[in-house]
Short mmCIF file of C-alpha atoms in Angstrom, two decimals:
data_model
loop_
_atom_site.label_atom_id
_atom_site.label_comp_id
_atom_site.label_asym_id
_atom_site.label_seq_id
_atom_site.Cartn_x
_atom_site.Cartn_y
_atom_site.Cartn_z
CA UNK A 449 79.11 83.43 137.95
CA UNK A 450 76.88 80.40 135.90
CA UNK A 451 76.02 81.27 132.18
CA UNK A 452 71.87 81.43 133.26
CA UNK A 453 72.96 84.49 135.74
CA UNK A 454 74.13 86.82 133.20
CA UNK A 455 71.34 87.36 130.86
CA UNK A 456 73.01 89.27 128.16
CA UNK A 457 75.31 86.86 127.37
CA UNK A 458 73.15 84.72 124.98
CA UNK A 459 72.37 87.63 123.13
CA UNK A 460 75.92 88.24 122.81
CA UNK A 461 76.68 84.52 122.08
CA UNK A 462 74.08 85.09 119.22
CA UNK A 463 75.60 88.17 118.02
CA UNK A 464 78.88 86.35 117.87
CA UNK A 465 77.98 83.57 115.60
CA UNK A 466 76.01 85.51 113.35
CA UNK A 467 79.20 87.76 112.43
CA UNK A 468 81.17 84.59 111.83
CA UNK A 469 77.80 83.26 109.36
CA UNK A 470 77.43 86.56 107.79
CA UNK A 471 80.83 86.65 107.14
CA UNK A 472 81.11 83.26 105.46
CA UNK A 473 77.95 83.44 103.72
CA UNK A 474 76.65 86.79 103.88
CA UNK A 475 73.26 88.25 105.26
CA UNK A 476 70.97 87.03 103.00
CA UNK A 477 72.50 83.30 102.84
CA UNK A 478 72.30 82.74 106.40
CA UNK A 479 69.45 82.07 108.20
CA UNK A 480 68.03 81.93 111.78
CA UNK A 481 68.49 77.78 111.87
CA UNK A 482 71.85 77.88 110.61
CA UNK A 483 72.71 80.39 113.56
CA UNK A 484 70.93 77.46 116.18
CA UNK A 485 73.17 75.19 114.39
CA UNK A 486 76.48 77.18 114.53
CA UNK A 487 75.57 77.50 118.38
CA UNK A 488 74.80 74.22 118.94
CA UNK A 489 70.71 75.23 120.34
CA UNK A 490 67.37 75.18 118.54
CA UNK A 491 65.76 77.79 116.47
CA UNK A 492 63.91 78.40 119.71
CA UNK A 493 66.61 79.93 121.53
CA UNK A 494 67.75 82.24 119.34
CA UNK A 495 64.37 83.26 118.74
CA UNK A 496 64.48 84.13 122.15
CA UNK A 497 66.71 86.56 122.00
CA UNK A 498 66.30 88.03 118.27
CA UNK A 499 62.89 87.34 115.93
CA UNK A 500 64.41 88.54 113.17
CA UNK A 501 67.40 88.48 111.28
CA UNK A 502 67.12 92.02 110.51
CA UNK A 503 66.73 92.70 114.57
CA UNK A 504 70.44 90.63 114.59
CA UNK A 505 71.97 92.69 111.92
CA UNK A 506 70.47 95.94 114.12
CA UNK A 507 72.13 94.90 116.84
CA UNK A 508 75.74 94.08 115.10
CA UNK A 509 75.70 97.94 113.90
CA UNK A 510 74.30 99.80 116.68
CA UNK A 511 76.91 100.52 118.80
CA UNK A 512 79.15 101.29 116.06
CA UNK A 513 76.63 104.12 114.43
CA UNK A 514 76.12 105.49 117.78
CA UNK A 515 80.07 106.37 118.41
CA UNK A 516 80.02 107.25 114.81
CA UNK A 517 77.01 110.20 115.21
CA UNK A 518 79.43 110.75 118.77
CA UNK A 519 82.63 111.63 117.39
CA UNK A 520 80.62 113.27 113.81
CA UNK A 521 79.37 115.36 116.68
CA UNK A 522 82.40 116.35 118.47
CA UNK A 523 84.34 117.07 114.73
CA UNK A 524 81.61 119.32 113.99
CA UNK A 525 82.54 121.30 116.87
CA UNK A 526 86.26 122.07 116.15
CA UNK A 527 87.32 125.57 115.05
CA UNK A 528 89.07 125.21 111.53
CA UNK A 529 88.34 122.75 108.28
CA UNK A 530 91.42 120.52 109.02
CA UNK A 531 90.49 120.32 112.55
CA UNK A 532 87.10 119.11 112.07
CA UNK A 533 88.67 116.82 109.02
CA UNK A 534 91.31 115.67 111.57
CA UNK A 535 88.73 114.62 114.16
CA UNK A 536 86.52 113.27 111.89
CA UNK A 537 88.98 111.14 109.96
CA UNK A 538 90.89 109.96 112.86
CA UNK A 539 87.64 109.00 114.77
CA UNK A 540 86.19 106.81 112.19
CA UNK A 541 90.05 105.20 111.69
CA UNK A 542 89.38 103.94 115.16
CA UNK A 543 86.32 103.00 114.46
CA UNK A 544 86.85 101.11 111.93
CA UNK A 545 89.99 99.50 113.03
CA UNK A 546 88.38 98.19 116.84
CA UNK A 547 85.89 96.82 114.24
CA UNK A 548 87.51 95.01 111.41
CA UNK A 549 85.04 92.25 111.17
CA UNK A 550 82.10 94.57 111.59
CA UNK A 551 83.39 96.73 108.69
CA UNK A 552 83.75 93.37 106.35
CA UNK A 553 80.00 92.66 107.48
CA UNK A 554 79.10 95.93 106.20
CA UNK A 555 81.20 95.81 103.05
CA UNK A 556 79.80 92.25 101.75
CA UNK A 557 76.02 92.20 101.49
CA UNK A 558 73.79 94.71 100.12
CA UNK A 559 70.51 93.97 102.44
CA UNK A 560 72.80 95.54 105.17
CA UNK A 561 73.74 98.55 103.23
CA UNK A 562 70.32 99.06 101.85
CA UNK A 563 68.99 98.71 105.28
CA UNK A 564 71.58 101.21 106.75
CA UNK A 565 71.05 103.75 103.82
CA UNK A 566 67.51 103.69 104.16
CA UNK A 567 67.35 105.10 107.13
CA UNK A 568 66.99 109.29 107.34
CA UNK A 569 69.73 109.33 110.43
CA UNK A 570 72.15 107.05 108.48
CA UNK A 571 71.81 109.48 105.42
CA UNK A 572 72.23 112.36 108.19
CA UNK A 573 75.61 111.21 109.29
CA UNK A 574 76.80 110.15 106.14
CA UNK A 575 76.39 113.51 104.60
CA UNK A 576 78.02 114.86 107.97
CA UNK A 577 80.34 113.16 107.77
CA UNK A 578 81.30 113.81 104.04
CA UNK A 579 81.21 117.67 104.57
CA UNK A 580 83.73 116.89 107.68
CA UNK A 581 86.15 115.27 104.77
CA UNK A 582 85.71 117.12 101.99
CA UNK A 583 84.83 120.55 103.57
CA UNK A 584 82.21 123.20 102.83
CA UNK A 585 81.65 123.20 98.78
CA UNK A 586 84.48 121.60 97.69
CA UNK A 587 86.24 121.62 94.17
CA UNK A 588 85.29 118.11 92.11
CA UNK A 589 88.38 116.50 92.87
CA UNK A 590 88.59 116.87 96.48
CA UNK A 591 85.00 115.48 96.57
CA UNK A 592 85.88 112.24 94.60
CA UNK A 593 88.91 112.05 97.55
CA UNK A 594 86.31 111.81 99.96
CA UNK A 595 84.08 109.12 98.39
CA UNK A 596 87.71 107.52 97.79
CA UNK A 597 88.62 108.12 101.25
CA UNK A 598 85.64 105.70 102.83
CA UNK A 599 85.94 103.20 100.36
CA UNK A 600 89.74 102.92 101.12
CA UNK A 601 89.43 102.65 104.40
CA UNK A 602 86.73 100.22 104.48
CA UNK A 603 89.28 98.31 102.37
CA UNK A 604 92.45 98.43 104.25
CA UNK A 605 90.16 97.49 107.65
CA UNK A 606 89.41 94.05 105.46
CA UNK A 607 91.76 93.51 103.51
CA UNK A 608 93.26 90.12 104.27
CA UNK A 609 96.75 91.01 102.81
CA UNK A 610 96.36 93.39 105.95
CA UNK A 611 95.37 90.60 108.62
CA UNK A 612 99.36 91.34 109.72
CA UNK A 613 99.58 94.75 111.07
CA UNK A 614 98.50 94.99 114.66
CA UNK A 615 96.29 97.58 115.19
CA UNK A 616 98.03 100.50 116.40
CA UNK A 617 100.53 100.00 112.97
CA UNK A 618 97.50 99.57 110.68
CA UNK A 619 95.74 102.80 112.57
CA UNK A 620 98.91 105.02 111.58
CA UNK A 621 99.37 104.24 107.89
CA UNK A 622 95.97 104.39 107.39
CA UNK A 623 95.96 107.91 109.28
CA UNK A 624 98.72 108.98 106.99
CA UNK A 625 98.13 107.72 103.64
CA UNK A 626 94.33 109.06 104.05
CA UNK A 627 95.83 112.56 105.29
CA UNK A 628 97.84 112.58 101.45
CA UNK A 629 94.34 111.76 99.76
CA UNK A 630 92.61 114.41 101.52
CA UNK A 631 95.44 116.68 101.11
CA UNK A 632 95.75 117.26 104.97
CA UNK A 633 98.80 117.66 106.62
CA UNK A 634 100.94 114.74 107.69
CA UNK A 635 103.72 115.82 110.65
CA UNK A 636 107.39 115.76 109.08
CA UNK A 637 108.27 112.80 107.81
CA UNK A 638 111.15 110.89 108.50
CA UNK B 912 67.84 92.40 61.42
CA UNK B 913 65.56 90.73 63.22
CA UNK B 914 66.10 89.58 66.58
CA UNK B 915 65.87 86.02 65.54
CA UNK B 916 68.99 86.38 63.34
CA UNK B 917 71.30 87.27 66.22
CA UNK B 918 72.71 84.67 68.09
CA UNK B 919 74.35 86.47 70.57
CA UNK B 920 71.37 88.82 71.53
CA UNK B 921 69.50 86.53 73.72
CA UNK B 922 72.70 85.84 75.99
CA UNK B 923 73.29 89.34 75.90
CA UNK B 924 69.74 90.32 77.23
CA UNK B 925 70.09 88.00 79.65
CA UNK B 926 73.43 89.51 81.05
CA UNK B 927 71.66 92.80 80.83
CA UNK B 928 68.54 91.86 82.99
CA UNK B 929 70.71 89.89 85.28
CA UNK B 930 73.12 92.62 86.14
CA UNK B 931 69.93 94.69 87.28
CA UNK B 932 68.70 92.01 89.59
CA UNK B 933 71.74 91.40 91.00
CA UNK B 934 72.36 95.43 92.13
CA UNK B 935 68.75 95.25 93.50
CA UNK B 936 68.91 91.63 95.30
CA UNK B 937 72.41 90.60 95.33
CA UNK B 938 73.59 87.37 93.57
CA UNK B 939 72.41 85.34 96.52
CA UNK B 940 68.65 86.74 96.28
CA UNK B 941 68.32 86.42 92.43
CA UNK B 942 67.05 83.35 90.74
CA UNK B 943 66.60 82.17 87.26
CA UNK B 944 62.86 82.78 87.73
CA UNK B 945 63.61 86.40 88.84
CA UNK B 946 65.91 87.07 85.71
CA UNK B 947 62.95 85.26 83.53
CA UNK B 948 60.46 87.24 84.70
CA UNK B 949 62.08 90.72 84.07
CA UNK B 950 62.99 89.63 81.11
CA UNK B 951 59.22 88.49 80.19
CA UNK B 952 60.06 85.14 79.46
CA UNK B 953 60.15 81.53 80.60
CA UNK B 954 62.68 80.38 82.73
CA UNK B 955 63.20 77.46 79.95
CA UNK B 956 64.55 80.66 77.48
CA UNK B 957 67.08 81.71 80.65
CA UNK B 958 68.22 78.06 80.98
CA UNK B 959 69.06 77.86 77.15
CA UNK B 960 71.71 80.35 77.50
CA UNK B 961 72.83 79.67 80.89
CA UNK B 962 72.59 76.58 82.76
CA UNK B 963 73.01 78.10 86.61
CA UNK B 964 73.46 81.44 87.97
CA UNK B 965 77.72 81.22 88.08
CA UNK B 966 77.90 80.93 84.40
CA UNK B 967 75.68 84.33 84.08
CA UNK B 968 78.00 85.68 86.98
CA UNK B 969 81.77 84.44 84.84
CA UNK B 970 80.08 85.65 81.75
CA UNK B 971 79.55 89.27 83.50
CA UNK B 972 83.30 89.03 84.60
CA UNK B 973 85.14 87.92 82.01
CA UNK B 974 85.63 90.36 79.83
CA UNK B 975 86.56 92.77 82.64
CA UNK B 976 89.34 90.16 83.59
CA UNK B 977 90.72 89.64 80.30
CA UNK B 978 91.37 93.45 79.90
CA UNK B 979 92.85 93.69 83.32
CA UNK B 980 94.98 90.36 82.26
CA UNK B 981 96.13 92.79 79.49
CA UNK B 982 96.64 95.52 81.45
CA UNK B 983 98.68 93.91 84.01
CA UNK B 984 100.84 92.25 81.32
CA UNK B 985 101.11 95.41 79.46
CA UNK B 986 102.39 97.58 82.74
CA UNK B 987 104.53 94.56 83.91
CA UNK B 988 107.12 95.36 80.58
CA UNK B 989 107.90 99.07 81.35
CA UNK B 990 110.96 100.00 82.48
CA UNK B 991 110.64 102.10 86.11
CA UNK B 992 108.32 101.66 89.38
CA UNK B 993 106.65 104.95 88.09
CA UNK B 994 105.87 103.93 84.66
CA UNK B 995 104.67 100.36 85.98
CA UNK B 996 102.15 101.55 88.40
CA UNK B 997 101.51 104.30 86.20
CA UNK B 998 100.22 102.02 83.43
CA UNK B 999 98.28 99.54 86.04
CA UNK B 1000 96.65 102.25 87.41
CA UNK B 1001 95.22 104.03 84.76
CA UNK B 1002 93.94 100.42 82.84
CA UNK B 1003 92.20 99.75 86.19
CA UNK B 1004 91.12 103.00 86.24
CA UNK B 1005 89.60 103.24 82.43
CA UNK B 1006 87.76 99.95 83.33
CA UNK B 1007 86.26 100.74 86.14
CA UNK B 1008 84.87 104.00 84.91
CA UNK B 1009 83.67 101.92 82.16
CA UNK B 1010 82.38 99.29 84.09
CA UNK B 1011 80.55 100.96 86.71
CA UNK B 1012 77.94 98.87 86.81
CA UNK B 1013 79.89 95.56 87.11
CA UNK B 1014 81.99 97.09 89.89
CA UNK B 1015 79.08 97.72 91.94
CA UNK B 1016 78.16 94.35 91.44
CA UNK B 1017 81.73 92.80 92.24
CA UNK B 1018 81.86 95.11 95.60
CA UNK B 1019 78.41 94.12 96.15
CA UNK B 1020 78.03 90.29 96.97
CA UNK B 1021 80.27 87.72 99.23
CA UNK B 1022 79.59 85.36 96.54
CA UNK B 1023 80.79 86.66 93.68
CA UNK B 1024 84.08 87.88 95.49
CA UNK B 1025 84.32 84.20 96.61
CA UNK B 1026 84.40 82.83 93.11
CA UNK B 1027 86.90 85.23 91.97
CA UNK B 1028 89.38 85.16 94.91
CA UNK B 1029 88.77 81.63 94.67
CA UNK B 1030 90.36 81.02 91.10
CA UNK B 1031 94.17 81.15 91.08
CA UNK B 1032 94.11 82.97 87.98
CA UNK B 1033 92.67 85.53 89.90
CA UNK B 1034 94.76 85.59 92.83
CA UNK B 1035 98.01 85.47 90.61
CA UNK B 1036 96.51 88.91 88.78
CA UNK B 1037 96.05 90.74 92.12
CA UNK B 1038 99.04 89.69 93.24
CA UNK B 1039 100.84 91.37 90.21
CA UNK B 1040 98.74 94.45 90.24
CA UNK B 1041 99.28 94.91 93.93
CA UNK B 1042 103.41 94.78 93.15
CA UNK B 1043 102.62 97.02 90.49
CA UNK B 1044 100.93 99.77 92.25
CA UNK B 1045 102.90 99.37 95.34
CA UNK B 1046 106.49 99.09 94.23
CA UNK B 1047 108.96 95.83 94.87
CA UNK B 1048 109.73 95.68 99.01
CA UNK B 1049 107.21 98.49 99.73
CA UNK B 1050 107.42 99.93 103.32
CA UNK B 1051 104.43 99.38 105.30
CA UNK B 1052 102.37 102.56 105.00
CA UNK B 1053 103.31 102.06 100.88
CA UNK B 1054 101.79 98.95 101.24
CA UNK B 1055 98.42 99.67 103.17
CA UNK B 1056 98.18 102.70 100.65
CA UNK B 1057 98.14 99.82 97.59
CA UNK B 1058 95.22 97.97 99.63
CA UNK B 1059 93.77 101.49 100.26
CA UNK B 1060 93.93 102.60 96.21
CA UNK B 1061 91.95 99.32 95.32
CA UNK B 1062 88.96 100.54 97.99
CA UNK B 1063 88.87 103.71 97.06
CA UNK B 1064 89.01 103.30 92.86
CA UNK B 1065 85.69 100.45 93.87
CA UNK B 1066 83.86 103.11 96.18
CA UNK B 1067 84.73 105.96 93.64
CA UNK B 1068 83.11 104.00 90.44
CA UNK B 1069 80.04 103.61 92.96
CA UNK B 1070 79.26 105.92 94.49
CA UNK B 1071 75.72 107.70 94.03
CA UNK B 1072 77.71 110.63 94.94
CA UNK B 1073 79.72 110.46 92.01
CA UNK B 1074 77.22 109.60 89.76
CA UNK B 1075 76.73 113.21 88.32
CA UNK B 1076 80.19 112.78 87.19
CA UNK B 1077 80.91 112.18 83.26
CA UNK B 1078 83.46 109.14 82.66
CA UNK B 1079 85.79 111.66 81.48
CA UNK B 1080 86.05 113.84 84.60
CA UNK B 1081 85.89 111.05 87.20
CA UNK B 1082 88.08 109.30 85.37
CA UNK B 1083 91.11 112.50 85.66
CA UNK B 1084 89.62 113.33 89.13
CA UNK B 1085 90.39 109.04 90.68
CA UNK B 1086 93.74 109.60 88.81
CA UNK B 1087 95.15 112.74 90.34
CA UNK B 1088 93.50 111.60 93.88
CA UNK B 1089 95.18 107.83 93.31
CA UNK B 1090 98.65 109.07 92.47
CA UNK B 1091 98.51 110.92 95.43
CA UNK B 1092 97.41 108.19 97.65
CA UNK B 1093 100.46 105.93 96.14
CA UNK B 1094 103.38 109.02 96.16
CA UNK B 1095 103.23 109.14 92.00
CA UNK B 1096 103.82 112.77 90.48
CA UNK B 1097 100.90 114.76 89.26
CA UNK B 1098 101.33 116.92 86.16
CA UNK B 1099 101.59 119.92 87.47
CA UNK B 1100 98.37 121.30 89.23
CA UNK B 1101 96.59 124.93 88.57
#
């Protein structure tokens, strides 16, 4: 198969150098040239596939909001408060951990979470998906645990003192260590 | 006093108007200009205080860095793993509860996390911190929980969730939540 017969592959190309960009100099110091340069094309091309920078940065998050409103969806549907905390937590662990460079995008520039939070279904899920943590009118402290909870595990998915742990380690401590904020139960311990 | 008669008071205005920009815009989408113009003056009256955006960013710092210098130095000479993490934790979590602001603004912007990580001062201090809070040899879940605590202290002090809370509440509630995250005793809970 020749590069010109699959036709989402420059969009993906695209997508793949404007996470490394963003990364190194966040959303607002990158621009649409310095992608063509990173990619070795003109500004036309990636026009092409993406006008906007904004349309790129849509694109990045997309697929990882929609499994995020999937599995908010399928916690919500569990019978008991851990259950739905379980499903909820261990969901966006995934998530987060199949994503680590996404998660870094979305921790480093504020256009990107001011874009995100602006939106009425990204408040939706994020209040969703706080209830899910923190259950239904919860005492002060275990609602600081669930703001706590996101930012930690935003933090442990980009930490680079963390770059070590394969995923499958990384996905079990931070399973267990969040379980002790949220006061949910771990199984026995060793 | 008049205004005139404090030298300081400029600089400090300047901080104060610059802090705001950067939480609306980011470091990267602030200029001089910007910070002259909500401060209704020329850009020539910025540039007298500071000569580029850095210094205003190092002058925001600073002070936040020598008290955690202090801190860390502080916890380092106490005798037991409990005491030492103990005292790191609750300097780092009086200044960010008193910082607010400034967190925000250090979680906020590639940049700014750039030029701190950047300095080996800086890397030196979060090297000690993180061996205070996670213990000498820490296991591996102890040791994503220390990368975890950092996260969730930033995302706690930010939070528009949180805001409602009084420094004096959030302050107790991101201790009791922390020292559970890092396997410290609580005093013992109602």
């Amino acid at each position: 198969m020749t590069q010109r017969s699959r036709p989402g592959e420059a969009r993906r190309r695209v997508l793949h150098a404007a996470l490394e960009l963003f990364a190194r100099h966040g959303v607002g110091g990158t621009s649409l040239q310095m992608i063509a340069n990173e990619m070795g094309v003109t500004k036309a091309a990636v026009y092409h596939q993406f006008h906007t920078k904004d349309d790129i940065v849509r694109a990045l998050i997309t697929p990882a909001l929609d499994r995020l409103t999937q599995l908010t969806d399928l916690a919500e549907r569990k019978r008991t408060r851990t259950a739905r905390a379980e499903a909820v937590l261990s969901g966006i662990v995934d998530l987060v951990v199949a994503n680590r460079d996404l998660t870094g995008l979305l921790q480093s520039d504020p256009a990107i979470l001011d874009m995100l939070r602006g939106t009425p279904e990204m408040q939706a899920i994020e209040r969703r998906v706080f209830h899910l943590l923190a259950g239904p009118d919860p005492e002060p402290e275990m609602l600081v645990a669930a703001v706590m909870a996101s930012g930690a595990l935003m933090a442990a998915a980009t930490g680079q003192r963390l770059d070590g742990f394969d995923d499958e380690s990384l996905r079990r401590h931070l399973m267990a260590n969040a379980r002790r904020l949220l006061r949910l139960r771990n199984p026995r311990e060793a």
